[in-house]
CSV table of C-alpha atoms in Angstrom, one decimal:
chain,number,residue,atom,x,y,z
K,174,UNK,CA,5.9,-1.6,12.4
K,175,UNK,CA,9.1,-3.6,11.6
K,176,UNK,CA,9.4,-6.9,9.7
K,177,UNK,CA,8.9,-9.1,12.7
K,178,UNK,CA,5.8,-7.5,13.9
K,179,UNK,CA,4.4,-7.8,10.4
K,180,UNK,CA,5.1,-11.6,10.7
K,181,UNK,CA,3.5,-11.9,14.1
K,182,UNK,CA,0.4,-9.9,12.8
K,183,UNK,CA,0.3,-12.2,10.1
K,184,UNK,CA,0.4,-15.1,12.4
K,185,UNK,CA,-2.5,-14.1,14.2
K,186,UNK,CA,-4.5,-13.0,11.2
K,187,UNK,CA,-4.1,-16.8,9.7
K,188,UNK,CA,-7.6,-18.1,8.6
K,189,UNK,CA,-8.8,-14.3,8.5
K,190,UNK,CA,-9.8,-13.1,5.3
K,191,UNK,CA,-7.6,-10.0,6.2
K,192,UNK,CA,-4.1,-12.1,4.9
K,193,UNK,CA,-5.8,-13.2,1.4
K,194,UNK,CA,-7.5,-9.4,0.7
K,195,UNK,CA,-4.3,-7.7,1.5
K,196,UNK,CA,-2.2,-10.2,-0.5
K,197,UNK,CA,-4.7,-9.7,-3.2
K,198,UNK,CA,-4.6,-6.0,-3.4
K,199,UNK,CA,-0.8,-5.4,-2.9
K,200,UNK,CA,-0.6,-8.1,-5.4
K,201,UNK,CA,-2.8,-5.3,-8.2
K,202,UNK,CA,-1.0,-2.4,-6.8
K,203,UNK,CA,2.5,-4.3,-7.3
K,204,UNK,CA,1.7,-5.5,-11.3
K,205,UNK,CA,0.1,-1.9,-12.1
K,206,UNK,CA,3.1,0.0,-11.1
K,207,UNK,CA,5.3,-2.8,-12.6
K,208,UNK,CA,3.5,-3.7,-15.6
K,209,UNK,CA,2.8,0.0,-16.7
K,210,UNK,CA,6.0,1.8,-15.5
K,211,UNK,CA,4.6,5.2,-15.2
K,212,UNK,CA,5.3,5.9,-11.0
K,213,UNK,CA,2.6,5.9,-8.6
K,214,UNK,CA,0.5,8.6,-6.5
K,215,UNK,CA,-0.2,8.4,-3.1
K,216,UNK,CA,-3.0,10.8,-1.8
K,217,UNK,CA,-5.0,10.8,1.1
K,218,UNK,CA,-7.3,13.6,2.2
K,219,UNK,CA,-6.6,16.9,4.0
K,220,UNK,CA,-7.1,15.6,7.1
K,221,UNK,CA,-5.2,12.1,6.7
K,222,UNK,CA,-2.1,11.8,4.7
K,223,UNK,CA,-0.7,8.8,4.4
K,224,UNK,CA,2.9,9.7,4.4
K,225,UNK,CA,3.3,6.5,6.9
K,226,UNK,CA,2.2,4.2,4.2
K,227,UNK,CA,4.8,6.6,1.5
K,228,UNK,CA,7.7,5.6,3.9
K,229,UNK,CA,6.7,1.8,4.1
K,230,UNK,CA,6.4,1.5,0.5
K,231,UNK,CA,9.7,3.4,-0.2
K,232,UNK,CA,11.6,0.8,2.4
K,233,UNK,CA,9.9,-2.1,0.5
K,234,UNK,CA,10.7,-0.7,-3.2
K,235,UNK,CA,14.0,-0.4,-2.1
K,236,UNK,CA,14.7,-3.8,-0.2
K,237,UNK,CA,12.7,-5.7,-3.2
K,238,UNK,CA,14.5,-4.5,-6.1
K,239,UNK,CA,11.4,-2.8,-7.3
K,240,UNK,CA,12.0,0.8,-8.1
K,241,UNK,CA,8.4,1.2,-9.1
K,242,UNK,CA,6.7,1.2,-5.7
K,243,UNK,CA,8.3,4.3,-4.6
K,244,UNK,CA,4.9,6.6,-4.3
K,245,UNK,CA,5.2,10.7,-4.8
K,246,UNK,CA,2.7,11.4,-1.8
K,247,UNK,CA,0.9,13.9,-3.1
K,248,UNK,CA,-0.4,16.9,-0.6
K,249,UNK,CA,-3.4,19.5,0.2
K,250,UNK,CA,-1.3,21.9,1.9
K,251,UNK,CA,2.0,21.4,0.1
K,252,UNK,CA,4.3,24.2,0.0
K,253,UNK,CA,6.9,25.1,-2.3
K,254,UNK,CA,9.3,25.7,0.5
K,255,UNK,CA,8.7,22.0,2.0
K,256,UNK,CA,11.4,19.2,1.2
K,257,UNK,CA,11.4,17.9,-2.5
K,258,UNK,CA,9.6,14.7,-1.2
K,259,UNK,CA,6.7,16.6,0.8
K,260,UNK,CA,6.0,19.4,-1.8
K,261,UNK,CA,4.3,17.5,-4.3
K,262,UNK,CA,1.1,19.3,-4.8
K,263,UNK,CA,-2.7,18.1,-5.8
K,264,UNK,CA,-2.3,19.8,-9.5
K,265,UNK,CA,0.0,16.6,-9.9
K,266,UNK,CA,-3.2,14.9,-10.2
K,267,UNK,CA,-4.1,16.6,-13.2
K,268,UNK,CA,-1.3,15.7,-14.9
K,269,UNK,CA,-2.0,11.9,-14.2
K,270,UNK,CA,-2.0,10.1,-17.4
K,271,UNK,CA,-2.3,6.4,-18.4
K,272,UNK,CA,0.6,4.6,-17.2
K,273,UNK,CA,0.5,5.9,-13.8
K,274,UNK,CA,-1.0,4.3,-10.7
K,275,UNK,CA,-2.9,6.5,-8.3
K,276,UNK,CA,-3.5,5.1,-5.1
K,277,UNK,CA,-6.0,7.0,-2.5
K,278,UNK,CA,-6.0,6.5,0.6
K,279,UNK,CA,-8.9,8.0,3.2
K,280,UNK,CA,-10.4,6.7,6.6
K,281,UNK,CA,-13.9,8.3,5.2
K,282,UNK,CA,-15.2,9.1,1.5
K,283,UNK,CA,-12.8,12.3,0.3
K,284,UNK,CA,-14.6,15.5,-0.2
K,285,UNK,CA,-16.2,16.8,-3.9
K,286,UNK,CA,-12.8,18.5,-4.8
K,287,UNK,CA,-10.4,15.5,-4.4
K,288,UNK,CA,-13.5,13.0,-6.2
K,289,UNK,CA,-13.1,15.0,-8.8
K,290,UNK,CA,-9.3,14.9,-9.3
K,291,UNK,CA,-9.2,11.2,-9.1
K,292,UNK,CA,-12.3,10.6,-11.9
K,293,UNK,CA,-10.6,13.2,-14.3
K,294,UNK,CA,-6.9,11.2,-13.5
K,295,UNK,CA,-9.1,7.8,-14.2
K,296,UNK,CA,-10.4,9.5,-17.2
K,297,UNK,CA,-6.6,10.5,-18.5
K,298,UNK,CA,-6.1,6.6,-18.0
K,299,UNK,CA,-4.4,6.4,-14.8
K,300,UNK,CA,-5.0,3.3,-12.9
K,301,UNK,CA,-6.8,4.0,-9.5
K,302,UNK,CA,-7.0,1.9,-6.3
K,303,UNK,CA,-8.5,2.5,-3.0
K,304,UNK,CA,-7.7,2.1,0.4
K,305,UNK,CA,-10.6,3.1,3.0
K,306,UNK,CA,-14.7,3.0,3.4
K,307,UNK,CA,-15.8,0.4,1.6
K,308,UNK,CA,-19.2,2.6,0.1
K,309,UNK,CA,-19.4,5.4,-1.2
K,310,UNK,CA,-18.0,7.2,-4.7
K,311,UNK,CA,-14.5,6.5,-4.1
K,312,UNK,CA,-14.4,2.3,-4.2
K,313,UNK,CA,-17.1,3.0,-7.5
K,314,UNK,CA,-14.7,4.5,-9.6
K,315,UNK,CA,-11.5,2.3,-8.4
K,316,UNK,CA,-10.5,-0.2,-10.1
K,317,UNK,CA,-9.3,-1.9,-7.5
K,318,UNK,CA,-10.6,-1.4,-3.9
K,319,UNK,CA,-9.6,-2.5,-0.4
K,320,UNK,CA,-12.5,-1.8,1.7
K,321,UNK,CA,-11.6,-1.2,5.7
K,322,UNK,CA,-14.7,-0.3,7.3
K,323,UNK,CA,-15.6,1.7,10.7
K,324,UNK,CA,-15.3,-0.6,13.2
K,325,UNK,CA,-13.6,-3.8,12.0
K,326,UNK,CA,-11.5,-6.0,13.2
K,327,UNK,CA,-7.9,-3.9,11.5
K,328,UNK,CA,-7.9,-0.2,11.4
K,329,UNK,CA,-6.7,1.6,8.8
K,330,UNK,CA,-3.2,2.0,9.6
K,331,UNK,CA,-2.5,-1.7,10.1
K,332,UNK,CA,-3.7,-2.8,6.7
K,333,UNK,CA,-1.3,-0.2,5.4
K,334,UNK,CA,1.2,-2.0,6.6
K,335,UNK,CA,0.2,-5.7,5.8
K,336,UNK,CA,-0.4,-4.3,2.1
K,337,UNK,CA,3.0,-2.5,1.8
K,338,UNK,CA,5.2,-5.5,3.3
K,339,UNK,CA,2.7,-7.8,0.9
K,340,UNK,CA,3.6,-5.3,-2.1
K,341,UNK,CA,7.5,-5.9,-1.7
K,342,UNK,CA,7.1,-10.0,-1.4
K,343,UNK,CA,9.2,-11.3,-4.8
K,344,UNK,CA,7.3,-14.4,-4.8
K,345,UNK,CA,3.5,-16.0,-3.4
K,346,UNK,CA,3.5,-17.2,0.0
K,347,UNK,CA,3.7,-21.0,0.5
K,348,UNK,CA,0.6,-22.4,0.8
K,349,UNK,CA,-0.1,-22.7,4.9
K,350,UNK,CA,0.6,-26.2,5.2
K,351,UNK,CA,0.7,-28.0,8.6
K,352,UNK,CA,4.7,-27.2,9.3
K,353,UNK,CA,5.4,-27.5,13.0
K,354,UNK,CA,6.1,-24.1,14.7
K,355,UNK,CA,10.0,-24.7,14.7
K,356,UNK,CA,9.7,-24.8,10.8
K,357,UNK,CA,7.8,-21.5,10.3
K,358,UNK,CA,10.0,-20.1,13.0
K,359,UNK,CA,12.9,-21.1,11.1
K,360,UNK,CA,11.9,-19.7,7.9
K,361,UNK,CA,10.9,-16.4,9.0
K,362,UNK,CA,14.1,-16.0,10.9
K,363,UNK,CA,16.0,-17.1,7.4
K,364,UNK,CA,13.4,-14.6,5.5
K,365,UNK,CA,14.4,-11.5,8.1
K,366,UNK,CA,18.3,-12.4,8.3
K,367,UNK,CA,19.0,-12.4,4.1
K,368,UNK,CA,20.1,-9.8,2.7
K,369,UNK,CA,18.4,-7.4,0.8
K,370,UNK,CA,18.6,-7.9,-2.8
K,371,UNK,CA,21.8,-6.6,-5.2
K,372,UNK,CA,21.7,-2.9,-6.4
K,373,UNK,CA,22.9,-2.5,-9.8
């Protein structure tokens, strides 16, 4: 999903609670990786990896200026002879310490094994966020959750990508005023057509 699509989404989802709760939790995934530094995880589980949501968050680190929302997407079935980006194994989760940001990501509450990982990273005092059921163990021991349920309005996928393009946004939104259509037109042509920000 491009830029413009995002917009349009967002258009739609005006007066939804969808815009404010993934403003809200891009906004805590944006100051942990930025206020502590120490790189983010991305995991999902072995049956959903969310190496869309990797990608989307790599293009918005990148057109930002914000070096620290590059995720490692961390794997279950990662293999040393995988590219550098894709080989990233699950005993990088045991070296999680405090400083880092771990962000899980699962369409239904992760297995036993992967639980585990993420409450001995939390533990080591790595931040953890998640993105999926809204019950369960998982969203217990986060310390920030976005809860998508079975069945709502927005599947998974699509708040992925209203929290990533949310995560690169350098400043709050204007408050939704009454502007005419030709003014929000107008500013999210000028928002799409400037440049990306100068790379040092």
């Amino acid at each position: 999903m491009d830029a413009v699509r995002v917009a349009l989404l967002r258009e739609v989802l005006a007066g939804t609670e969808w815009l404010g709760a993934t403003r809200r939790f891009a906004g805590a995934l944006r100051g942990s990786v930025v206020s502590h530094g120490g790189g983010m995880l991305l995991v999902g589980t072995p049956e959903y990896e969310p190496w869309h949501l990797a990608a989307h968050l790599v293009d918005e680190a990148a057109w930002s200026g914000t070096p620290e929302l590059a995720p490692t997407l961390v794997r279950h079935d990662a293999r040393s002879s995988d590219p550098a980006h894709l080989a990233v194994g699950l005993g990088r989760l045991e070296a999680a310490r405090r400083g880092e940001t771990l962000l899980v990501v699962s369409p239904e509450g992760p297995a036993a094994p992967l639980l585990e990982r993420v409450s001995d990273a939390r533990r080591a005092g790595a931040t953890v966020l998640s993105l999926g059921p809204g019950e369960g163990e998982l969203p217990a021991m986060a310390h920030e959750a976005l809860a998508v349920p079975d069945g709502s309005e927005l599947d998974l996928d699509t708040v992925q990508h209203l929290v990533s393009a949310a995560a690169g946004e350098n400043a709050l939104p204007t408050p939704r005023g009454r502007r005419r259509f030709r003014d929000r037109v107008a500013r999210l042509a000028e928002h799409l057509t400037a440049p990306p920000p100068a790379r040092w």
